[in-house]
mmCIF file of C-alpha atoms in Angstrom:
data_model
loop_
_atom_site.group_PDB
_atom_site.id
_atom_site.type_symbol
_atom_site.label_atom_id
_atom_site.label_comp_id
_atom_site.label_asym_id
_atom_site.label_seq_id
_atom_site.Cartn_x
_atom_site.Cartn_y
_atom_site.Cartn_z
ATOM 1 C CA UNK A 1145 231.201 30.036 96.800
ATOM 2 C CA UNK A 1146 227.773 29.524 98.590
ATOM 3 C CA UNK A 1147 227.887 25.998 98.090
ATOM 4 C CA UNK A 1148 231.062 25.786 99.876
ATOM 5 C CA UNK A 1149 229.813 28.008 102.524
ATOM 6 C CA UNK A 1150 226.766 26.250 102.944
ATOM 7 C CA UNK A 1151 229.172 22.813 103.286
ATOM 8 C CA UNK A 1152 231.496 24.676 105.864
ATOM 9 C CA UNK A 1153 227.852 26.077 107.663
ATOM 10 C CA UNK A 1154 226.477 21.954 107.809
ATOM 11 C CA UNK A 1155 230.039 20.789 109.141
ATOM 12 C CA UNK A 1156 229.735 24.083 112.097
ATOM 13 C CA UNK A 1157 226.295 22.909 113.124
ATOM 14 C CA UNK A 1158 227.145 19.114 112.827
ATOM 15 C CA UNK A 1159 230.327 20.415 115.460
ATOM 16 C CA UNK A 1160 228.458 22.683 117.634
ATOM 17 C CA UNK A 1161 226.733 19.980 119.536
ATOM 18 C CA UNK A 1162 230.220 17.827 120.251
ATOM 19 C CA UNK A 1163 231.488 21.415 121.648
ATOM 20 C CA UNK A 1164 228.580 21.988 123.656
ATOM 21 C CA UNK A 1165 229.109 18.261 125.186
ATOM 22 C CA UNK A 1166 232.805 18.954 125.702
ATOM 23 C CA UNK A 1167 232.251 22.601 127.239
ATOM 24 C CA UNK A 1168 229.355 20.851 129.216
ATOM 25 C CA UNK A 1169 232.330 17.862 130.674
ATOM 26 C CA UNK A 1170 234.416 20.788 131.293
ATOM 27 C CA UNK A 1171 231.904 22.554 133.867
ATOM 28 C CA UNK A 1172 230.332 19.476 135.106
ATOM 29 C CA UNK A 1173 231.863 18.456 139.048
ATOM 30 C CA UNK A 1174 233.829 15.894 139.050
ATOM 31 C CA UNK A 1175 232.837 12.713 141.499
ATOM 32 C CA UNK A 1176 233.896 12.940 144.869
ATOM 33 C CA UNK A 1177 236.196 9.715 144.159
ATOM 34 C CA UNK A 1178 238.133 11.403 141.155
ATOM 35 C CA UNK A 1179 238.815 14.385 143.201
ATOM 36 C CA UNK A 1180 239.671 12.287 146.090
ATOM 37 C CA UNK A 1181 242.070 10.469 144.025
ATOM 38 C CA UNK A 1182 243.332 14.033 142.450
ATOM 39 C CA UNK A 1183 243.947 15.343 146.180
ATOM 40 C CA UNK A 1184 246.187 12.294 146.745
ATOM 41 C CA UNK A 1185 248.095 12.468 143.876
ATOM 42 C CA UNK A 1186 248.432 16.010 144.311
ATOM 43 C CA UNK A 1187 250.135 15.574 147.300
ATOM 44 C CA UNK A 1188 252.359 12.290 145.771
ATOM 45 C CA UNK A 1189 253.847 15.213 143.406
ATOM 46 C CA UNK A 1190 254.361 17.616 146.298
ATOM 47 C CA UNK A 1191 252.427 20.456 144.296
ATOM 48 C CA UNK A 1192 252.250 22.768 147.784
ATOM 49 C CA UNK A 1193 255.465 22.969 147.442
ATOM 50 C CA UNK A 1194 255.914 25.328 144.987
ATOM 51 C CA UNK A 1195 252.792 26.731 144.825
ATOM 52 C CA UNK A 1196 251.955 27.997 147.777
ATOM 53 C CA UNK A 1197 253.876 30.006 150.364
ATOM 54 C CA UNK A 1198 253.641 29.672 153.752
ATOM 55 C CA UNK A 1199 250.775 30.992 155.361
ATOM 56 C CA UNK A 1200 249.281 31.599 151.924
ATOM 57 C CA UNK A 1201 246.108 30.075 150.764
ATOM 58 C CA UNK A 1202 246.449 26.709 149.272
ATOM 59 C CA UNK A 1203 248.008 26.851 145.214
ATOM 60 C CA UNK A 1204 247.775 30.703 145.025
ATOM 61 C CA UNK A 1205 251.206 30.825 143.855
ATOM 62 C CA UNK A 1206 253.592 33.508 143.608
ATOM 63 C CA UNK A 1207 256.162 31.590 145.793
ATOM 64 C CA UNK A 1208 259.749 32.739 144.483
ATOM 65 C CA UNK A 1209 262.266 29.898 143.127
ATOM 66 C CA UNK A 1210 265.977 31.247 143.490
ATOM 67 C CA UNK A 1211 267.607 30.265 140.178
ATOM 68 C CA UNK A 1212 271.183 30.903 139.078
ATOM 69 C CA UNK A 1213 269.656 32.221 136.387
ATOM 70 C CA UNK A 1214 267.098 34.804 138.320
ATOM 71 C CA UNK A 1215 263.488 34.258 140.090
ATOM 72 C CA UNK A 1216 261.019 32.232 139.074
ATOM 73 C CA UNK A 1217 257.485 31.944 140.538
ATOM 74 C CA UNK A 1218 255.333 29.803 140.225
ATOM 75 C CA UNK A 1219 252.026 30.456 139.137
ATOM 76 C CA UNK A 1220 248.214 30.621 140.319
ATOM 77 C CA UNK A 1221 246.536 27.649 139.718
ATOM 78 C CA UNK A 1222 243.324 28.123 141.669
ATOM 79 C CA UNK A 1223 240.085 27.516 139.336
ATOM 80 C CA UNK A 1224 240.022 31.350 139.587
ATOM 81 C CA UNK A 1225 238.867 32.321 136.099
ATOM 82 C CA UNK A 1226 241.316 35.368 135.664
ATOM 83 C CA UNK A 1227 244.024 34.367 137.897
ATOM 84 C CA UNK A 1228 243.788 30.762 137.689
ATOM 85 C CA UNK A 1229 243.420 27.896 135.744
ATOM 86 C CA UNK A 1230 239.723 28.069 135.479
ATOM 87 C CA UNK A 1231 239.102 28.858 131.942
ATOM 88 C CA UNK A 1232 241.222 25.337 131.696
ATOM 89 C CA UNK A 1233 240.393 22.287 130.164
ATOM 90 C CA UNK A 1234 241.140 18.828 131.252
ATOM 91 C CA UNK A 1235 242.870 18.171 127.769
ATOM 92 C CA UNK A 1236 244.920 21.497 128.338
ATOM 93 C CA UNK A 1237 246.217 20.456 131.705
ATOM 94 C CA UNK A 1238 246.925 17.611 130.641
ATOM 95 C CA UNK A 1239 249.264 18.764 127.349
ATOM 96 C CA UNK A 1240 250.768 21.122 129.940
ATOM 97 C CA UNK A 1241 252.083 18.433 132.396
ATOM 98 C CA UNK A 1242 252.755 15.893 129.212
ATOM 99 C CA UNK A 1243 254.450 18.388 127.262
ATOM 100 C CA UNK A 1244 255.946 21.233 129.002
ATOM 101 C CA UNK A 1245 253.875 23.901 127.439
ATOM 102 C CA UNK A 1246 251.563 26.537 128.945
ATOM 103 C CA UNK A 1247 247.869 26.566 127.430
ATOM 104 C CA UNK A 1248 248.786 29.711 125.284
ATOM 105 C CA UNK A 1249 251.597 27.624 123.700
ATOM 106 C CA UNK A 1250 254.387 29.162 126.112
ATOM 107 C CA UNK A 1251 257.494 26.970 126.652
ATOM 108 C CA UNK A 1252 257.426 26.388 130.189
ATOM 109 C CA UNK A 1253 260.722 26.805 132.193
ATOM 110 C CA UNK A 1254 262.181 23.509 133.473
ATOM 111 C CA UNK A 1255 261.431 24.769 137.132
ATOM 112 C CA UNK A 1256 258.113 23.184 136.675
ATOM 113 C CA UNK A 1257 259.279 19.385 136.282
ATOM 114 C CA UNK A 1258 257.439 18.433 133.379
ATOM 115 C CA UNK A 1259 260.423 16.714 132.312
ATOM 116 C CA UNK A 1260 259.576 14.088 135.330
ATOM 117 C CA UNK A 1261 255.807 14.854 134.949
ATOM 118 C CA UNK A 1262 255.846 14.044 131.122
ATOM 119 C CA UNK A 1263 255.557 10.164 132.402
ATOM 120 C CA UNK A 1264 251.955 10.977 134.537
ATOM 121 C CA UNK A 1265 248.916 8.594 132.410
ATOM 122 C CA UNK A 1266 245.963 10.559 131.587
ATOM 123 C CA UNK A 1267 243.614 9.558 133.870
ATOM 124 C CA UNK A 1268 246.213 10.295 136.949
ATOM 125 C CA UNK A 1269 246.243 14.187 135.571
ATOM 126 C CA UNK A 1270 242.396 14.366 135.117
ATOM 127 C CA UNK A 1271 242.179 13.733 138.513
ATOM 128 C CA UNK A 1272 244.756 16.067 139.910
ATOM 129 C CA UNK A 1273 242.737 18.493 137.472
ATOM 130 C CA UNK A 1274 239.560 17.792 138.831
ATOM 131 C CA UNK A 1275 240.875 18.074 142.470
ATOM 132 C CA UNK A 1276 242.141 21.534 141.519
ATOM 133 C CA UNK A 1277 239.119 22.393 140.301
ATOM 134 C CA UNK A 1278 237.528 21.920 143.788
ATOM 135 C CA UNK A 1279 239.800 24.066 145.752
ATOM 136 C CA UNK A 1280 238.935 27.605 146.685
ATOM 137 C CA UNK A 1281 239.505 30.070 144.266
ATOM 138 C CA UNK A 1282 242.109 33.030 144.968
ATOM 139 C CA UNK A 1283 241.961 35.848 143.029
ATOM 140 C CA UNK A 1284 245.990 36.431 142.659
ATOM 141 C CA UNK A 1285 247.861 37.450 139.527
ATOM 142 C CA UNK A 1286 250.722 35.577 138.868
ATOM 143 C CA UNK A 1287 253.764 37.598 139.605
ATOM 144 C CA UNK A 1288 256.212 37.777 136.397
ATOM 145 C CA UNK A 1289 260.011 35.938 136.315
ATOM 146 C CA UNK A 1290 262.471 37.881 137.687
ATOM 147 C CA UNK A 1291 265.320 36.632 134.706
ATOM 148 C CA UNK A 1292 268.402 37.882 133.649
ATOM 149 C CA UNK A 1293 269.327 38.497 129.831
ATOM 150 C CA UNK A 1294 268.990 36.470 127.860
ATOM 151 C CA UNK A 1295 267.513 33.452 130.243
ATOM 152 C CA UNK A 1296 264.425 35.688 129.772
ATOM 153 C CA UNK A 1297 264.108 34.437 126.260
ATOM 154 C CA UNK A 1298 261.928 31.599 126.579
ATOM 155 C CA UNK A 1299 263.131 30.608 122.589
ATOM 156 C CA UNK A 1300 266.032 29.552 123.949
ATOM 157 C CA UNK A 1301 264.240 26.896 125.781
ATOM 158 C CA UNK A 1302 264.068 24.782 122.722
ATOM 159 C CA UNK A 1303 267.740 24.129 122.447
ATOM 160 C CA UNK A 1304 267.284 22.601 126.518
ATOM 161 C CA UNK A 1305 264.466 20.625 125.360
ATOM 162 C CA UNK A 1306 266.122 19.171 122.875
ATOM 163 C CA UNK A 1307 268.893 18.575 125.260
ATOM 164 C CA UNK A 1308 267.204 17.101 128.589
ATOM 165 C CA UNK A 1309 263.655 16.433 127.594
ATOM 166 C CA UNK A 1310 262.264 13.136 126.543
ATOM 167 C CA UNK A 1311 258.428 13.968 126.131
ATOM 168 C CA UNK A 1312 256.468 10.298 126.536
ATOM 169 C CA UNK A 1313 253.920 8.457 129.552
ATOM 170 C CA UNK A 1314 255.493 6.259 131.463
ATOM 171 C CA UNK A 1315 255.660 2.465 129.925
ATOM 172 C CA UNK A 1316 256.087 -0.676 132.028
ATOM 173 C CA UNK A 1317 259.095 -2.608 131.939
ATOM 174 C CA UNK A 1318 257.174 -6.062 131.190
ATOM 175 C CA UNK A 1319 260.016 -7.847 132.842
ATOM 176 C CA UNK A 1320 259.519 -6.450 136.593
ATOM 177 C CA UNK A 1321 256.663 -7.032 138.974
ATOM 178 C CA UNK A 1322 253.737 -4.857 139.322
ATOM 179 C CA UNK A 1323 254.791 -3.206 142.807
ATOM 180 C CA UNK A 1324 258.183 -2.370 140.734
ATOM 181 C CA UNK A 1325 256.507 -0.757 138.061
ATOM 182 C CA UNK A 1326 254.407 1.190 140.482
ATOM 183 C CA UNK A 1327 257.229 2.717 142.421
ATOM 184 C CA UNK A 1328 259.119 3.392 139.143
ATOM 185 C CA UNK A 1329 256.167 5.292 138.028
ATOM 186 C CA UNK A 1330 255.947 7.226 141.232
ATOM 187 C CA UNK A 1331 260.030 8.042 141.638
ATOM 188 C CA UNK A 1332 260.402 8.885 137.975
ATOM 189 C CA UNK A 1333 256.711 11.022 137.592
ATOM 190 C CA UNK A 1334 254.598 12.473 140.046
ATOM 191 C CA UNK A 1335 257.620 11.826 142.693
ATOM 192 C CA UNK A 1336 260.541 13.838 140.632
ATOM 193 C CA UNK A 1337 263.512 12.661 142.380
ATOM 194 C CA UNK A 1338 266.035 12.614 139.632
ATOM 195 C CA UNK A 1339 265.586 16.239 140.116
ATOM 196 C CA UNK A 1340 267.325 16.533 142.978
ATOM 197 C CA UNK A 1341 269.150 13.611 143.198
ATOM 198 C CA UNK A 1342 270.682 14.186 139.492
ATOM 199 C CA UNK A 1343 273.921 16.410 138.945
ATOM 200 C CA UNK A 1344 273.140 19.376 137.498
ATOM 201 C CA UNK A 1345 275.114 21.262 134.634
ATOM 202 C CA UNK A 1346 275.351 24.743 133.916
ATOM 203 C CA UNK A 1347 272.980 24.914 131.445
ATOM 204 C CA UNK A 1348 270.173 23.891 134.547
ATOM 205 C CA UNK A 1349 269.834 20.321 132.978
ATOM 206 C CA UNK A 1350 270.512 16.594 133.750
ATOM 207 C CA UNK A 1351 271.582 13.385 131.669
ATOM 208 C CA UNK A 1352 269.655 10.124 131.915
ATOM 209 C CA UNK A 1353 272.946 8.759 132.390
ATOM 210 C CA UNK A 1354 273.635 10.163 135.317
ATOM 211 C CA UNK A 1355 270.409 9.774 137.007
ATOM 212 C CA UNK A 1356 269.973 9.558 140.741
ATOM 213 C CA UNK A 1357 273.533 9.984 140.930
ATOM 214 C CA UNK A 1358 273.476 13.086 143.202
ATOM 215 C CA UNK A 1359 274.446 16.555 143.559
ATOM 216 C CA UNK A 1360 274.370 19.868 145.223
ATOM 217 C CA UNK A 1361 270.768 21.440 144.906
ATOM 218 C CA UNK A 1362 271.198 25.005 143.000
ATOM 219 C CA UNK A 1363 270.561 28.474 145.518
ATOM 220 C CA UNK A 1364 269.714 25.881 148.390
ATOM 221 C CA UNK A 1365 272.901 24.423 149.230
ATOM 222 C CA UNK A 1366 272.502 21.384 150.207
ATOM 223 C CA UNK A 1367 273.397 17.155 148.851
ATOM 224 C CA UNK A 1368 271.113 15.340 147.341
ATOM 225 C CA UNK A 1369 273.037 12.119 147.789
ATOM 226 C CA UNK A 1370 273.640 9.636 145.156
ATOM 227 C CA UNK A 1371 270.865 7.188 145.590
ATOM 228 C CA UNK A 1372 272.808 4.829 143.103
ATOM 229 C CA UNK A 1373 276.828 4.744 145.299
ATOM 230 C CA UNK A 1374 276.342 2.583 148.258
ATOM 231 C CA UNK A 1375 279.069 4.960 149.793
ATOM 232 C CA UNK A 1376 276.630 7.815 149.815
ATOM 233 C CA UNK A 1377 272.712 6.878 150.259
ATOM 234 C CA UNK A 1378 272.951 3.708 147.860
ATOM 235 C CA UNK A 1379 269.756 1.717 149.532
ATOM 236 C CA UNK A 1380 271.428 -1.514 148.191
ATOM 237 C CA UNK A 1381 271.922 -2.983 151.485
ATOM 238 C CA UNK A 1382 269.109 -1.553 153.268
ATOM 239 C CA UNK A 1383 266.335 -2.977 154.325
ATOM 240 C CA UNK A 1384 262.891 -2.245 152.459
ATOM 241 C CA UNK A 1385 261.389 -1.394 156.426
ATOM 242 C CA UNK A 1386 263.938 1.027 156.828
ATOM 243 C CA UNK A 1387 263.826 2.602 153.621
ATOM 244 C CA UNK A 1388 259.498 2.720 153.959
ATOM 245 C CA UNK A 1389 260.244 4.251 157.432
ATOM 246 C CA UNK A 1390 262.376 6.953 156.135
ATOM 247 C CA UNK A 1391 260.595 8.342 153.180
ATOM 248 C CA UNK A 1392 256.928 8.166 155.613
ATOM 249 C CA UNK A 1393 258.011 8.941 159.041
ATOM 250 C CA UNK A 1394 261.249 10.576 158.413
ATOM 251 C CA UNK A 1395 263.264 8.750 160.529
ATOM 252 C CA UNK A 1396 264.552 5.542 160.522
ATOM 253 C CA UNK A 1397 266.965 3.028 161.557
ATOM 254 C CA UNK A 1398 269.539 3.398 159.378
ATOM 255 C CA UNK A 1399 269.282 7.254 158.862
ATOM 256 C CA UNK A 1400 266.676 10.878 159.099
ATOM 257 C CA UNK A 1401 265.904 13.387 156.734
ATOM 258 C CA UNK A 1402 266.387 17.116 156.972
ATOM 259 C CA UNK A 1403 266.761 20.070 154.696
ATOM 260 C CA UNK A 1404 264.636 20.143 151.742
ATOM 261 C CA UNK A 1405 263.711 15.989 151.876
ATOM 262 C CA UNK A 1406 262.450 16.829 155.285
ATOM 263 C CA UNK A 1407 259.547 19.223 153.223
ATOM 264 C CA UNK A 1408 258.990 16.608 150.901
ATOM 265 C CA UNK A 1409 258.337 13.920 153.700
ATOM 266 C CA UNK A 1410 256.444 16.823 155.456
ATOM 267 C CA UNK A 1411 254.417 17.540 152.266
ATOM 268 C CA UNK A 1412 254.093 15.055 150.369
ATOM 269 C CA UNK A 1413 255.330 11.380 151.317
ATOM 270 C CA UNK A 1414 253.618 10.984 155.279
ATOM 271 C CA UNK A 1415 250.022 10.980 153.197
ATOM 272 C CA UNK A 1416 251.118 8.323 150.741
ATOM 273 C CA UNK A 1417 249.706 4.974 150.994
ATOM 274 C CA UNK A 1418 251.903 2.047 152.781
ATOM 275 C CA UNK A 1419 251.891 0.449 149.215
ATOM 276 C CA UNK A 1420 252.900 3.121 147.051
ATOM 277 C CA UNK A 1421 255.694 3.606 150.047
ATOM 278 C CA UNK A 1422 257.072 0.244 149.771
ATOM 279 C CA UNK A 1423 256.621 0.194 145.602
ATOM 280 C CA UNK A 1424 258.562 3.303 145.781
ATOM 281 C CA UNK A 1425 261.186 1.211 148.661
ATOM 282 C CA UNK A 1426 261.155 -1.648 146.112
ATOM 283 C CA UNK A 1427 262.358 0.159 143.167
ATOM 284 C CA UNK A 1428 264.954 2.653 144.902
ATOM 285 C CA UNK A 1429 266.834 -0.407 145.996
ATOM 286 C CA UNK A 1430 267.113 -1.903 142.687
ATOM 287 C CA UNK A 1431 268.964 0.980 141.248
ATOM 288 C CA UNK A 1432 271.760 -0.290 140.189
ATOM 289 C CA UNK A 1433 275.098 0.634 142.322
ATOM 290 C CA UNK A 1434 278.132 2.252 140.621
ATOM 291 C CA UNK A 1435 280.026 1.486 143.873
ATOM 292 C CA UNK A 1436 280.286 -1.896 146.103
ATOM 293 C CA UNK A 1437 278.901 -2.100 148.959
ATOM 294 C CA UNK A 1438 281.621 -1.069 152.544
ATOM 295 C CA UNK A 1439 281.855 -4.559 153.947
ATOM 296 C CA UNK A 1440 284.129 -3.566 156.726
ATOM 297 C CA UNK A 1441 284.007 0.717 157.605
ATOM 298 C CA UNK A 1442 286.431 -0.552 160.466
ATOM 299 C CA UNK A 1443 289.363 -0.891 158.134
ATOM 300 C CA UNK A 1444 289.557 2.645 157.204
ATOM 301 C CA UNK A 1445 292.923 4.211 157.107
ATOM 302 C CA UNK A 1446 294.302 6.722 159.415
ATOM 303 C CA UNK A 1447 295.234 9.638 157.770
ATOM 304 C CA UNK A 1448 297.928 11.800 158.828
ATOM 305 C CA UNK A 1449 296.851 15.040 157.758
ATOM 306 C CA UNK A 1450 293.615 14.894 159.810
ATOM 307 C CA UNK A 1451 295.128 14.192 163.467
ATOM 308 C CA UNK A 1452 295.549 17.684 164.791
ATOM 309 C CA UNK A 1453 291.898 18.616 163.621
ATOM 310 C CA UNK A 1454 290.468 15.239 164.798
ATOM 311 C CA UNK A 1455 292.335 15.475 168.434
ATOM 312 C CA UNK A 1456 289.714 19.147 168.583
ATOM 313 C CA UNK A 1457 287.162 17.487 167.126
ATOM 314 C CA UNK A 1458 286.968 14.740 169.415
ATOM 315 C CA UNK A 1459 287.690 17.397 172.277
ATOM 316 C CA UNK A 1460 284.539 19.133 170.628
ATOM 317 C CA UNK A 1461 282.508 16.262 170.171
ATOM 318 C CA UNK A 1462 282.358 14.876 173.944
ATOM 319 C CA UNK A 1463 281.405 18.256 174.974
ATOM 320 C CA UNK A 1464 278.971 19.173 172.402
ATOM 321 C CA UNK A 1465 277.287 15.989 170.769
ATOM 322 C CA UNK A 1466 278.197 12.557 172.912
ATOM 323 C CA UNK A 1467 275.480 13.117 175.341
ATOM 324 C CA UNK A 1468 272.704 12.258 172.065
ATOM 325 C CA UNK A 1469 275.086 10.266 169.466
ATOM 326 C CA UNK A 1470 276.945 8.445 172.033
ATOM 327 C CA UNK A 1471 280.522 8.634 173.064
ATOM 328 C CA UNK A 1472 280.985 6.029 170.265
ATOM 329 C CA UNK A 1473 278.773 7.944 167.387
ATOM 330 C CA UNK A 1474 276.351 4.777 167.341
ATOM 331 C CA UNK A 1475 273.385 7.271 168.703
ATOM 332 C CA UNK A 1476 270.133 6.214 169.669
ATOM 333 C CA UNK A 1477 268.012 5.171 166.628
ATOM 334 C CA UNK A 1478 265.588 6.764 165.338
ATOM 335 C CA UNK A 1479 265.381 9.853 167.612
ATOM 336 C CA UNK A 1480 269.388 10.209 167.335
ATOM 337 C CA UNK A 1481 271.109 8.749 164.399
ATOM 338 C CA UNK A 1482 274.333 7.068 164.162
ATOM 339 C CA UNK A 1483 276.933 8.779 163.322
ATOM 340 C CA UNK A 1484 279.341 6.153 162.969
ATOM 341 C CA UNK A 1485 279.519 4.114 159.481
ATOM 342 C CA UNK A 1486 276.821 6.571 158.577
ATOM 343 C CA UNK A 1487 277.010 6.820 154.440
ATOM 344 C CA UNK A 1488 275.732 10.257 154.309
ATOM 345 C CA UNK A 1489 278.416 11.448 157.029
ATOM 346 C CA UNK A 1490 281.880 10.237 154.849
ATOM 347 C CA UNK A 1491 280.018 11.318 151.385
ATOM 348 C CA UNK A 1492 281.736 13.095 148.895
ATOM 349 C CA UNK A 1493 279.941 16.885 149.583
ATOM 350 C CA UNK A 1494 280.760 17.735 153.199
ATOM 351 C CA UNK A 1495 277.622 20.426 152.773
ATOM 352 C CA UNK A 1496 275.129 18.552 154.674
ATOM 353 C CA UNK A 1497 277.208 17.562 158.045
ATOM 354 C CA UNK A 1498 278.269 21.359 157.921
ATOM 355 C CA UNK A 1499 275.081 22.436 157.325
ATOM 356 C CA UNK A 1500 273.353 20.646 160.314
ATOM 357 C CA UNK A 1501 276.372 21.547 162.695
ATOM 358 C CA UNK A 1502 275.987 25.047 161.894
ATOM 359 C CA UNK A 1503 271.921 25.494 161.044
ATOM 360 C CA UNK A 1504 270.847 22.129 163.050
ATOM 361 C CA UNK A 1505 267.505 21.018 162.045
ATOM 362 C CA UNK A 1506 264.089 19.099 163.079
ATOM 363 C CA UNK A 1507 263.368 16.226 161.265
ATOM 364 C CA UNK A 1508 259.694 16.839 159.847
ATOM 365 C CA UNK A 1509 256.720 16.027 162.073
ATOM 366 C CA UNK A 1510 254.509 13.319 160.539
ATOM 367 C CA UNK A 1511 251.712 11.085 161.597
ATOM 368 C CA UNK A 1512 253.965 7.975 162.115
ATOM 369 C CA UNK A 1513 256.666 10.651 164.250
ATOM 370 C CA UNK A 1514 254.632 13.647 165.295
ATOM 371 C CA UNK A 1515 256.938 14.873 167.740
ATOM 372 C CA UNK A 1516 260.479 14.569 166.141
ATOM 373 C CA UNK A 1517 263.619 15.192 168.250
ATOM 374 C CA UNK A 1518 265.573 17.888 166.612
ATOM 375 C CA UNK A 1519 269.245 18.895 166.717
ATOM 376 C CA UNK A 1520 270.179 22.653 167.991
ATOM 377 C CA UNK A 1521 272.414 25.117 165.989
ATOM 378 C CA UNK A 1522 276.176 25.532 166.738
ATOM 379 C CA UNK A 1523 277.088 28.182 164.751
ATOM 380 C CA UNK A 1524 276.509 30.942 167.908
ATOM 381 C CA UNK A 1525 278.707 29.112 169.696
ATOM 382 C CA UNK A 1526 280.953 27.422 167.768
ATOM 383 C CA UNK A 1527 283.863 29.501 165.379
ATOM 384 C CA UNK A 1528 284.747 28.204 161.727
ATOM 385 C CA UNK A 1529 287.426 26.376 163.052
ATOM 386 C CA UNK A 1530 286.032 24.653 165.618
ATOM 387 C CA UNK A 1531 282.900 23.986 163.044
ATOM 388 C CA UNK A 1532 285.431 22.059 160.652
ATOM 389 C CA UNK A 1533 287.301 19.972 163.353
ATOM 390 C CA UNK A 1534 284.010 18.676 165.023
ATOM 391 C CA UNK A 1535 283.107 17.571 161.305
ATOM 392 C CA UNK A 1536 286.311 16.334 160.464
ATOM 393 C CA UNK A 1537 286.412 14.292 163.281
ATOM 394 C CA UNK A 1538 283.093 12.778 162.658
ATOM 395 C CA UNK A 1539 283.685 12.200 159.077
ATOM 396 C CA UNK A 1540 286.791 10.648 160.332
ATOM 397 C CA UNK A 1541 286.129 8.660 163.131
ATOM 398 C CA UNK A 1542 284.824 5.196 163.789
ATOM 399 C CA UNK A 1543 285.659 3.897 160.300
ATOM 400 C CA UNK A 1544 284.129 6.505 158.486
ATOM 401 C CA UNK A 1545 285.551 7.880 155.320
ATOM 402 C CA UNK A 1546 284.775 11.083 155.008
ATOM 403 C CA UNK A 1547 287.767 13.692 153.435
ATOM 404 C CA UNK A 1548 288.521 16.210 156.069
ATOM 405 C CA UNK A 1549 286.511 19.890 155.791
ATOM 406 C CA UNK A 1550 288.357 22.952 155.281
ATOM 407 C CA UNK A 1551 287.581 26.168 157.153
ATOM 408 C CA UNK A 1552 286.695 27.852 154.161
ATOM 409 C CA UNK A 1553 283.726 25.599 153.347
ATOM 410 C CA UNK A 1554 282.282 26.247 156.999
ATOM 411 C CA UNK A 1555 282.632 30.349 156.417
ATOM 412 C CA UNK A 1556 280.796 29.653 152.992
ATOM 413 C CA UNK A 1557 277.775 27.705 154.311
ATOM 414 C CA UNK A 1558 277.521 30.130 157.460
ATOM 415 C CA UNK A 1559 276.136 32.484 155.086
ATOM 416 C CA UNK A 1560 273.683 30.018 153.463
ATOM 417 C CA UNK A 1561 270.092 30.682 153.833
ATOM 418 C CA UNK A 1562 267.969 29.303 156.302
ATOM 419 C CA UNK A 1563 264.489 29.006 154.945
#
């Protein structure tokens, strides 16, 4: 017995120097270059969007995230030792990103995009951790989630993870260029673009087979268009420069970002290097198209069921919209986007054009577009019938192939929350 205890003591004494060295490394300040790289990567991951309430101290958490299952609250990720991640190690932080488990082993709810962040490399995870440890600590306890039964039972997440979570770092495709792989790493990993641009089912999960095929963002009432369909936001017939402009500046000759995507550009994409933005554009443009490019939009069939609404909509368009977007919908790019032959106007979902007419909006103010032109809201001057008529006209005029808009859809979206 004494021999075993002595052997255990010897092993413990041998392990102590290594343990002390690991603890010392965790306390040692990171190199400025690593902190700066971590700041860049945290911006690429848009961490501020969830972990900072607008106007509050950075990364102090507690931002509410409404879901169909209740409200989740983001945690404090400042280096405060009691309420933040001040006691975490770089290894624990990496394991959280990689496995979707907290430091204490709790399964994370998938509002945290660990299904994407699992692709992040250890080196990039360490850099992000070094940056988070450099921000001012904030003593603020994270608010508990407010989820309905049975969704407040974390053990149910085991089933969700079995269906929708594949753990593992990004593995480069040797048949593709370094630029393509860099873009894939950013889009699939830190950018977690598929989280919005993939259909989400009733369980809050999405299938890899439907990746980037578009879907309604739960609780936000915005539609994230398909990036694979050239009838929606598919980029197969876009120039690389136009994709880069849209991502980085928020405006391009082809389109303008609004809604949740405007926040992504403002918080994240505008700060990324031209090389990384180009890599993302190259990857996005390569996504397989599930619909052919519309070669001749002028041959859209005229449908009798939209004639009446289109006639009223034409009148309203002439009064309210033509001064910016032009009588023929050509717009004045990049500040006033074209509506004619605009893929985002004719998508299957009519949510976005209805919301734009009702609520208006501004592209994000970015370094490349510091004084963006905005669109005024018309919710106070147009009733539901008039909004339905003008959106129907825009979706069916000038060769656009969108379906008519119903008054009921307009009425439902009129009550949608505008953050």
